[in-house]
Each structure stands twice: as C-alpha cells, then as structure tokens.
Amino acid sequence: MHAFLRDMLQCPVCAGELRWDIAEREDDRIEQADIRCVRCGASYFVREGIGVFLPPDLPRNDLWEQTSTALGRYLHEHPDVEQRLMAAPPETLSPADRFYRALALEERGDFAQARAVADSALALLYTPEYRACHESQKRWVIDRVRDRPGPIVDLASGRGDLVERMARELRRPVVATDFSLRILRRNRRALEVAGIPEHVSLLALDARRTPFRDGAVSTLTTNLGLPNIEKPGELLAELRRVVSGEFLAITHFYPSDDEANLGVLREFGVAPLLVRESLVELLARAGWRVEIANAQTGRALPTPASELLEGARIDALPVAATVLEWCTVRAW
Ligand SMILES: C[S@@+](CC[C@H](N)C(=O)[O-])C[C@H]1O[C@@H](n2cnc3c(N)ncnc32)[C@H](O)[C@@H]1O
C-alpha cells in the first residue's frame, strides 16, 4: 500500500488514531506493518503490501473465499472433472466452465493463460447489450476521473476490472478495496503480471464501516459494488462521511415490477439499492446530491450454469430475463 494512505486512515471500530509500527518499506510503499488503535486497542496489519483494516465485529459473507475453497475441494475430490476442466480445449467448454478454469489457473499461478480463458468466457456469459452498456459506464467513469485531484479510491473492487483500467490509462494512484483478503491477494499477483503494481494500493476493508477519516476521499468509484454489498445498513451514510468530492457508482437498476428478480434481491437485502427511485431517495436521505448519468437500457439473461461442476453458476442474478437500466450514479 502507498505510504500516503496513512494520513487518510483511522480505526474502523472507534475512529481512534492509529499507531504504526512499520517493519518493511519499499520506496513509497509499506510492505509489512503492525498497527494498533491508540483508543480502543484494536489491531490491524499490512502483509505482503496489503493493508488489512477489517472491523472484527462485523460479520462478512466472503463469496470469493467460499468459491475458491469449494472449487479447490471439488476438483480435488473429482479428479475426472479436474482433468476435463483443465485439459479440454477451452473452446469446447461451456462459458461458466471456462470461467472456473480461469479461476483454477489463477490458483496455480498461471495468470497469463487465465486471462485469455476468462476473457473468452465473459464474452459468452453476458448478452452483447449487457457488455456494451457496462463498457460504456466504465469509459464514462474513466473519462470523468481523469482530471480529478488526489488518489482514486475504488470500493468493492473484486477482481479489479475497473481498477486495472484506471491504473493503466491514468497512471496515477488507485486504491482497490474489498472485504475479501483472498481476492486482494489474487489482485496483487495479477497486477504484477500486468506490469502495473506500482499504481495500485490494496486495502482490505468493509464498505459499511471503512477506516477512512472524515472527508479523506476526494474521488470514490465503484464498478457494480452497490449490487454486491449485502446487508448494506448505513452504507450510504458511511460513504457520505468519508467522501469530500464525488462518488461515481457504476450500477444497474431492475424494473420496479420485476418481481422474479426483486424477490431474490430482497433476500440478499439489496433490493432498495437496485431500484432507481429507492436508491435516489436513500442517497438523498444520507445527505447526497444525485445525478443519474449516462443511462441506457440493455437486455440481461441469467448466466448459464456450469456443465461440469454440479450446481455452480457465475452470477446469482438475474434469475429471470429482464431489461436493466445501466447508469453511473454521480453523487456529491
Ligand atoms: C463482483 S465485485 C464487482 C466488480 C468489481 N468491482 C470489478 O471492477 O471487477 C463485488 C465485490 O464486492 C465485494 N464486497 C461485498 N460486500 C462488501 C463489503 N461490505 N465491503 C467491501 N467489499 C464487499 C465482494 O467481495 C466482491 O469482490
């Protein structure tokens, strides 16, 4: 993580000052450190360059950890499936299985092959309209943040699709954040292979209770973070607290009468964030001014299931065909 982040951080439990015991630095980066809150005594750390600021008292549903563990276990217990998944020509695999092959290749450290297989899978997993709408939002956000001051903090960065694009095109500090340490470790290796590790900081944090000081973040982005943050609680108020400039959230909305999908979204506790009117109202209630920018609609279908791995599917939603409204929510 970049050393300048120290000035932006506080204890995510009690907002106390942090005491840093730095064991290893490399240029402008901190590689190893032990960190303690001087007020409540909670401890955090930096290992292999990844800062870990997860509040110990907030339960997390880390799907990357679960998927990687389950995939590894399944392939270990079913060597015949592993053989077919890893040895068959990729073009003979279903789109979902290609993606699982990419995940397994990454676990083995083969990022170059994994990327080619993952790209070919993503081109088939989503409708052309879905991909075009999504791409248009990423382009819009990158152009918007180009001249903004300060580091860009990205929320719920996942595999870092947007982070990598911003770092590569803008060549300035981008902070990738996620509550999954597993995906951040994967990102560290992927960024090294991509040749752009020096622009990106990796922070493990929970978006619902971040370690950022009040107003410390001048530009916050997220690429489909909002649909993925379960039980968001006071998420929007927490983001209001930390952002002094602009929040740019790439997202999509479900039609308000799309009961098949909204029923599942309610189970995950994210339905209010995924309907246009309710998100705008929730943002306003949390103190944000809001503009819905670059809106466009595109048909979306449930992602196809795996043919080799029993019951596996890449995305939980949509569960039924729908038309999504894509946009970038600009809030300030
Ligand atoms: C699927 S990704 C979205 C795509 C990603 N932003 C990209 O550009 O590739 C969503 C991420 O949200 C993370 N996430 C879910 N809840 C979170 C929370 N409360 N705090 C931080 N990250 C969270 C998940 O671990 C997952 O990696």
Short mmCIF file of C-alpha atoms in Angstrom, two decimals, residues 28-258:
data_model
loop_
_atom_site.label_atom_id
_atom_site.label_comp_id
_atom_site.label_asym_id
_atom_site.label_seq_id
_atom_site.Cartn_x
_atom_site.Cartn_y
_atom_site.Cartn_z
CA ASP A 28 6.86 4.96 -1.36
CA ARG A 29 5.09 1.79 -0.19
CA ILE A 30 4.58 -0.04 3.09
CA GLU A 31 5.05 -3.80 2.76
CA GLN A 32 4.84 -5.02 6.39
CA ALA A 33 3.48 -3.22 9.45
CA ASP A 34 1.61 -3.80 12.68
CA ILE A 35 -0.95 -1.18 13.53
CA ARG A 36 -2.81 -0.52 16.76
CA CYS A 37 -5.62 1.86 17.65
CA VAL A 38 -4.43 4.08 20.48
CA ARG A 39 -8.02 4.50 21.72
CA CYS A 40 -9.66 1.03 21.67
CA GLY A 41 -6.59 -1.21 21.17
CA ALA A 42 -7.96 -2.95 18.04
CA SER A 43 -5.14 -4.25 15.87
CA TYR A 44 -4.66 -4.20 12.09
CA PHE A 45 -1.72 -5.03 9.83
CA VAL A 46 -0.02 -4.77 6.46
CA ARG A 47 1.26 -8.06 5.00
CA GLU A 48 2.72 -8.57 1.53
CA GLY A 49 1.84 -4.95 0.87
CA ILE A 50 -1.90 -5.42 1.56
CA GLY A 51 -3.34 -3.26 4.35
CA VAL A 52 -5.95 -5.09 6.41
CA PHE A 53 -8.43 -2.84 8.23
CA LEU A 54 -11.42 -5.13 8.73
CA PRO A 55 -13.57 -4.35 11.78
CA PRO A 56 -13.51 -7.55 13.86
CA ASP A 57 -17.14 -7.25 14.97
CA LEU A 58 -18.90 -7.04 11.55
CA PRO A 59 -19.92 -10.42 10.01
CA ARG A 60 -18.88 -10.85 6.35
CA ASN A 61 -20.11 -13.18 3.63
CA ASP A 62 -16.88 -13.60 1.63
CA LEU A 63 -18.02 -15.33 -1.57
CA TRP A 64 -14.50 -15.33 -3.13
CA GLU A 65 -13.16 -17.30 -0.17
CA GLN A 66 -16.10 -19.72 -0.35
CA THR A 67 -15.90 -20.17 -4.15
CA SER A 68 -12.13 -20.72 -4.21
CA THR A 69 -12.24 -23.16 -1.31
CA ALA A 70 -15.24 -25.04 -2.74
CA LEU A 71 -13.71 -25.17 -6.25
CA GLY A 72 -10.37 -26.47 -4.94
CA ARG A 73 -12.09 -29.09 -2.76
CA TYR A 74 -14.45 -30.21 -5.56
CA LEU A 75 -11.64 -30.65 -8.09
CA HIS A 76 -9.53 -32.50 -5.52
CA GLU A 77 -12.40 -34.90 -4.80
CA HIS A 78 -13.34 -35.33 -8.50
CA PRO A 79 -10.08 -35.84 -10.44
CA ASP A 80 -12.03 -36.86 -13.57
CA VAL A 81 -13.80 -33.46 -13.58
CA GLU A 82 -10.49 -31.69 -12.93
CA GLN A 83 -8.96 -33.49 -15.90
CA ARG A 84 -11.82 -32.41 -18.20
CA LEU A 85 -11.91 -28.86 -16.88
CA MET A 86 -8.17 -28.26 -17.20
CA ALA A 87 -7.18 -30.38 -20.21
CA ALA A 88 -10.06 -29.96 -22.70
CA PRO A 89 -9.54 -27.32 -25.41
CA PRO A 90 -11.07 -24.17 -23.84
CA GLU A 91 -13.43 -23.62 -26.79
CA THR A 92 -15.12 -26.95 -26.06
CA LEU A 93 -16.01 -25.85 -22.50
CA SER A 94 -19.24 -24.07 -21.61
CA PRO A 95 -18.84 -20.34 -20.74
CA ALA A 96 -19.24 -20.96 -16.99
CA ASP A 97 -16.69 -23.79 -17.06
CA ARG A 98 -14.23 -21.61 -18.92
CA PHE A 99 -14.52 -19.09 -16.11
CA TYR A 100 -13.96 -21.81 -13.49
CA ARG A 101 -10.93 -22.98 -15.46
CA ALA A 102 -9.59 -19.41 -15.31
CA LEU A 103 -10.08 -19.39 -11.52
CA ALA A 104 -8.27 -22.73 -11.19
CA LEU A 105 -5.43 -21.49 -13.42
CA GLU A 106 -5.05 -18.43 -11.18
CA GLU A 107 -4.86 -20.69 -8.12
CA ARG A 108 -1.93 -22.39 -9.88
CA GLY A 109 -0.34 -19.00 -10.58
CA ASP A 110 -0.86 -19.12 -14.36
CA PHE A 111 -2.28 -15.62 -14.80
CA ALA A 112 -1.45 -15.20 -18.49
CA GLN A 113 -3.48 -18.24 -19.57
CA ALA A 114 -6.17 -17.48 -17.01
CA ARG A 115 -6.76 -14.06 -18.52
CA ALA A 116 -7.26 -15.37 -22.06
CA VAL A 117 -9.69 -18.05 -20.85
CA ALA A 118 -11.58 -15.62 -18.59
CA ASP A 119 -11.94 -13.06 -21.39
CA SER A 120 -13.38 -15.66 -23.74
CA ALA A 121 -15.80 -16.79 -21.01
CA LEU A 122 -17.03 -13.28 -20.20
CA ALA A 123 -17.76 -12.62 -23.87
CA LEU A 124 -20.21 -15.56 -23.78
CA LEU A 125 -21.62 -15.26 -20.26
CA TYR A 126 -23.32 -11.90 -20.87
CA THR A 127 -25.51 -10.58 -23.69
CA PRO A 128 -23.87 -8.17 -26.15
CA GLU A 129 -26.20 -5.43 -24.85
CA TYR A 130 -25.16 -6.11 -21.26
CA ARG A 131 -21.50 -5.85 -22.20
CA ALA A 132 -21.98 -2.71 -24.30
CA CYS A 133 -23.90 -0.92 -21.52
CA HIS A 134 -21.28 -1.93 -18.95
CA GLU A 135 -18.36 -0.88 -21.14
CA SER A 136 -20.00 2.49 -21.76
CA GLN A 137 -20.18 3.13 -17.98
CA LYS A 138 -16.52 2.23 -17.44
CA ARG A 139 -15.50 4.57 -20.27
CA TRP A 140 -17.65 7.33 -18.78
CA VAL A 141 -16.13 6.96 -15.30
CA ILE A 142 -12.53 6.82 -16.52
CA ASP A 143 -13.04 9.99 -18.57
CA ARG A 144 -14.72 11.68 -15.61
CA VAL A 145 -11.98 10.91 -13.06
CA ARG A 146 -9.13 11.71 -15.45
CA ASP A 147 -8.60 15.26 -14.17
CA ARG A 148 -9.84 14.89 -10.61
CA PRO A 149 -7.29 15.61 -7.87
CA GLY A 150 -5.88 13.06 -5.43
CA PRO A 151 -5.89 9.29 -5.39
CA ILE A 152 -8.95 7.44 -6.64
CA VAL A 153 -10.45 5.03 -4.14
CA ASP A 154 -12.46 2.17 -5.61
CA LEU A 155 -15.00 0.34 -3.48
CA ALA A 156 -15.78 -3.40 -3.59
CA SER A 157 -13.13 -3.78 -6.30
CA GLY A 158 -13.44 -7.56 -6.71
CA ARG A 159 -11.15 -8.82 -9.48
CA GLY A 160 -10.25 -5.22 -10.17
CA ASP A 161 -11.60 -4.79 -13.67
CA LEU A 162 -12.18 -1.04 -13.26
CA VAL A 163 -9.13 -0.55 -11.01
CA GLU A 164 -6.84 -2.08 -13.59
CA ARG A 165 -8.33 0.01 -16.39
CA MET A 166 -7.96 3.24 -14.37
CA ALA A 167 -4.39 2.45 -13.30
CA ARG A 168 -3.34 1.52 -16.82
CA GLU A 169 -4.93 4.53 -18.53
CA LEU A 170 -4.42 7.23 -15.91
CA ARG A 171 -1.04 6.12 -14.49
CA ARG A 172 -1.79 7.53 -11.06
CA PRO A 173 -2.59 6.06 -7.63
CA VAL A 174 -5.72 3.96 -7.41
CA VAL A 175 -6.75 2.29 -4.15
CA ALA A 176 -8.51 -1.07 -4.62
CA THR A 177 -10.63 -2.11 -1.66
CA ASP A 178 -12.58 -5.25 -0.86
CA PHE A 179 -13.52 -7.16 2.26
CA SER A 180 -12.12 -10.35 0.72
CA LEU A 181 -8.43 -10.77 1.51
CA ARG A 182 -8.45 -13.71 -0.89
CA ILE A 183 -9.35 -11.57 -3.91
CA LEU A 184 -6.86 -8.85 -2.92
CA ARG A 185 -4.06 -11.43 -2.76
CA ARG A 186 -5.10 -12.62 -6.21
CA ASN A 187 -5.10 -8.99 -7.41
CA ARG A 188 -1.61 -8.40 -6.13
CA ARG A 189 -0.27 -11.21 -8.31
CA ALA A 190 -2.47 -10.22 -11.28
CA LEU A 191 -1.23 -6.60 -11.14
CA GLU A 192 2.38 -7.78 -11.07
CA VAL A 193 1.79 -9.92 -14.16
CA ALA A 194 0.01 -6.96 -15.81
CA GLY A 195 3.06 -4.78 -15.03
CA ILE A 196 1.20 -2.03 -13.15
CA PRO A 197 1.58 -2.86 -9.43
CA GLU A 198 3.20 0.49 -8.58
CA HIS A 199 0.00 2.47 -9.25
CA VAL A 200 -2.35 0.39 -7.10
CA SER A 201 -2.76 0.09 -3.33
CA LEU A 202 -4.69 -2.86 -1.94
CA LEU A 203 -6.78 -2.40 1.21
CA ALA A 204 -8.98 -4.97 2.90
CA LEU A 205 -11.90 -3.07 4.38
CA ASP A 206 -15.63 -3.32 4.84
CA ALA A 207 -17.51 -0.70 2.82
CA ARG A 208 -20.13 -0.50 5.59
CA ARG A 209 -17.52 0.68 8.12
CA THR A 210 -14.41 1.94 6.39
CA PRO A 211 -11.13 3.06 8.01
CA PHE A 212 -11.13 6.41 6.15
CA ARG A 213 -11.12 9.64 8.10
CA ASP A 214 -14.00 12.09 7.60
CA GLY A 215 -13.76 13.60 4.12
CA ALA A 216 -10.47 11.81 3.36
CA VAL A 217 -11.56 10.51 -0.06
CA SER A 218 -11.85 13.06 -2.85
CA THR A 219 -12.95 10.60 -5.55
CA LEU A 220 -14.71 7.33 -4.82
CA THR A 221 -15.65 4.93 -7.61
CA THR A 222 -17.33 1.57 -7.68
CA ASN A 223 -17.94 -0.83 -10.52
CA LEU A 224 -21.06 -2.77 -9.57
CA GLY A 225 -20.17 -2.55 -5.90
CA LEU A 226 -23.66 -1.46 -4.82
CA PRO A 227 -25.41 -4.62 -6.13
CA ASN A 228 -22.88 -6.75 -4.25
CA ILE A 229 -22.87 -5.30 -0.75
CA GLU A 230 -25.22 -7.49 1.25
CA LYS A 231 -26.99 -6.10 4.32
CA PRO A 232 -25.77 -2.58 3.46
CA GLY A 233 -27.24 -1.00 6.60
CA GLU A 234 -25.81 2.52 6.90
CA LEU A 235 -23.52 2.10 3.87
CA LEU A 236 -24.61 5.30 2.11
CA ALA A 237 -24.19 7.41 5.25
CA GLU A 238 -20.74 5.89 5.83
CA LEU A 239 -19.72 6.79 2.27
CA ARG A 240 -21.11 10.32 2.76
CA ARG A 241 -18.89 10.64 5.83
CA VAL A 242 -15.68 9.78 4.00
CA VAL A 243 -16.17 11.39 0.56
CA SER A 244 -15.35 15.09 0.26
CA GLY A 245 -15.65 15.21 -3.55
CA GLU A 246 -17.50 12.87 -5.85
CA PHE A 247 -18.85 9.32 -5.68
CA LEU A 248 -19.23 7.63 -9.07
CA ALA A 249 -21.09 4.33 -8.90
CA ILE A 250 -21.48 2.17 -11.99
CA THR A 251 -24.67 0.26 -11.43
CA HIS A 252 -27.82 -1.09 -12.98
CA PHE A 253 -31.43 -0.90 -11.94
CA TYR A 254 -34.16 -3.54 -12.14
CA PRO A 255 -37.64 -2.57 -13.31
CA SER A 256 -39.73 -1.84 -10.20
CA ASP A 257 -42.30 -4.50 -11.26
CA ASP A 258 -39.71 -7.25 -11.91
#
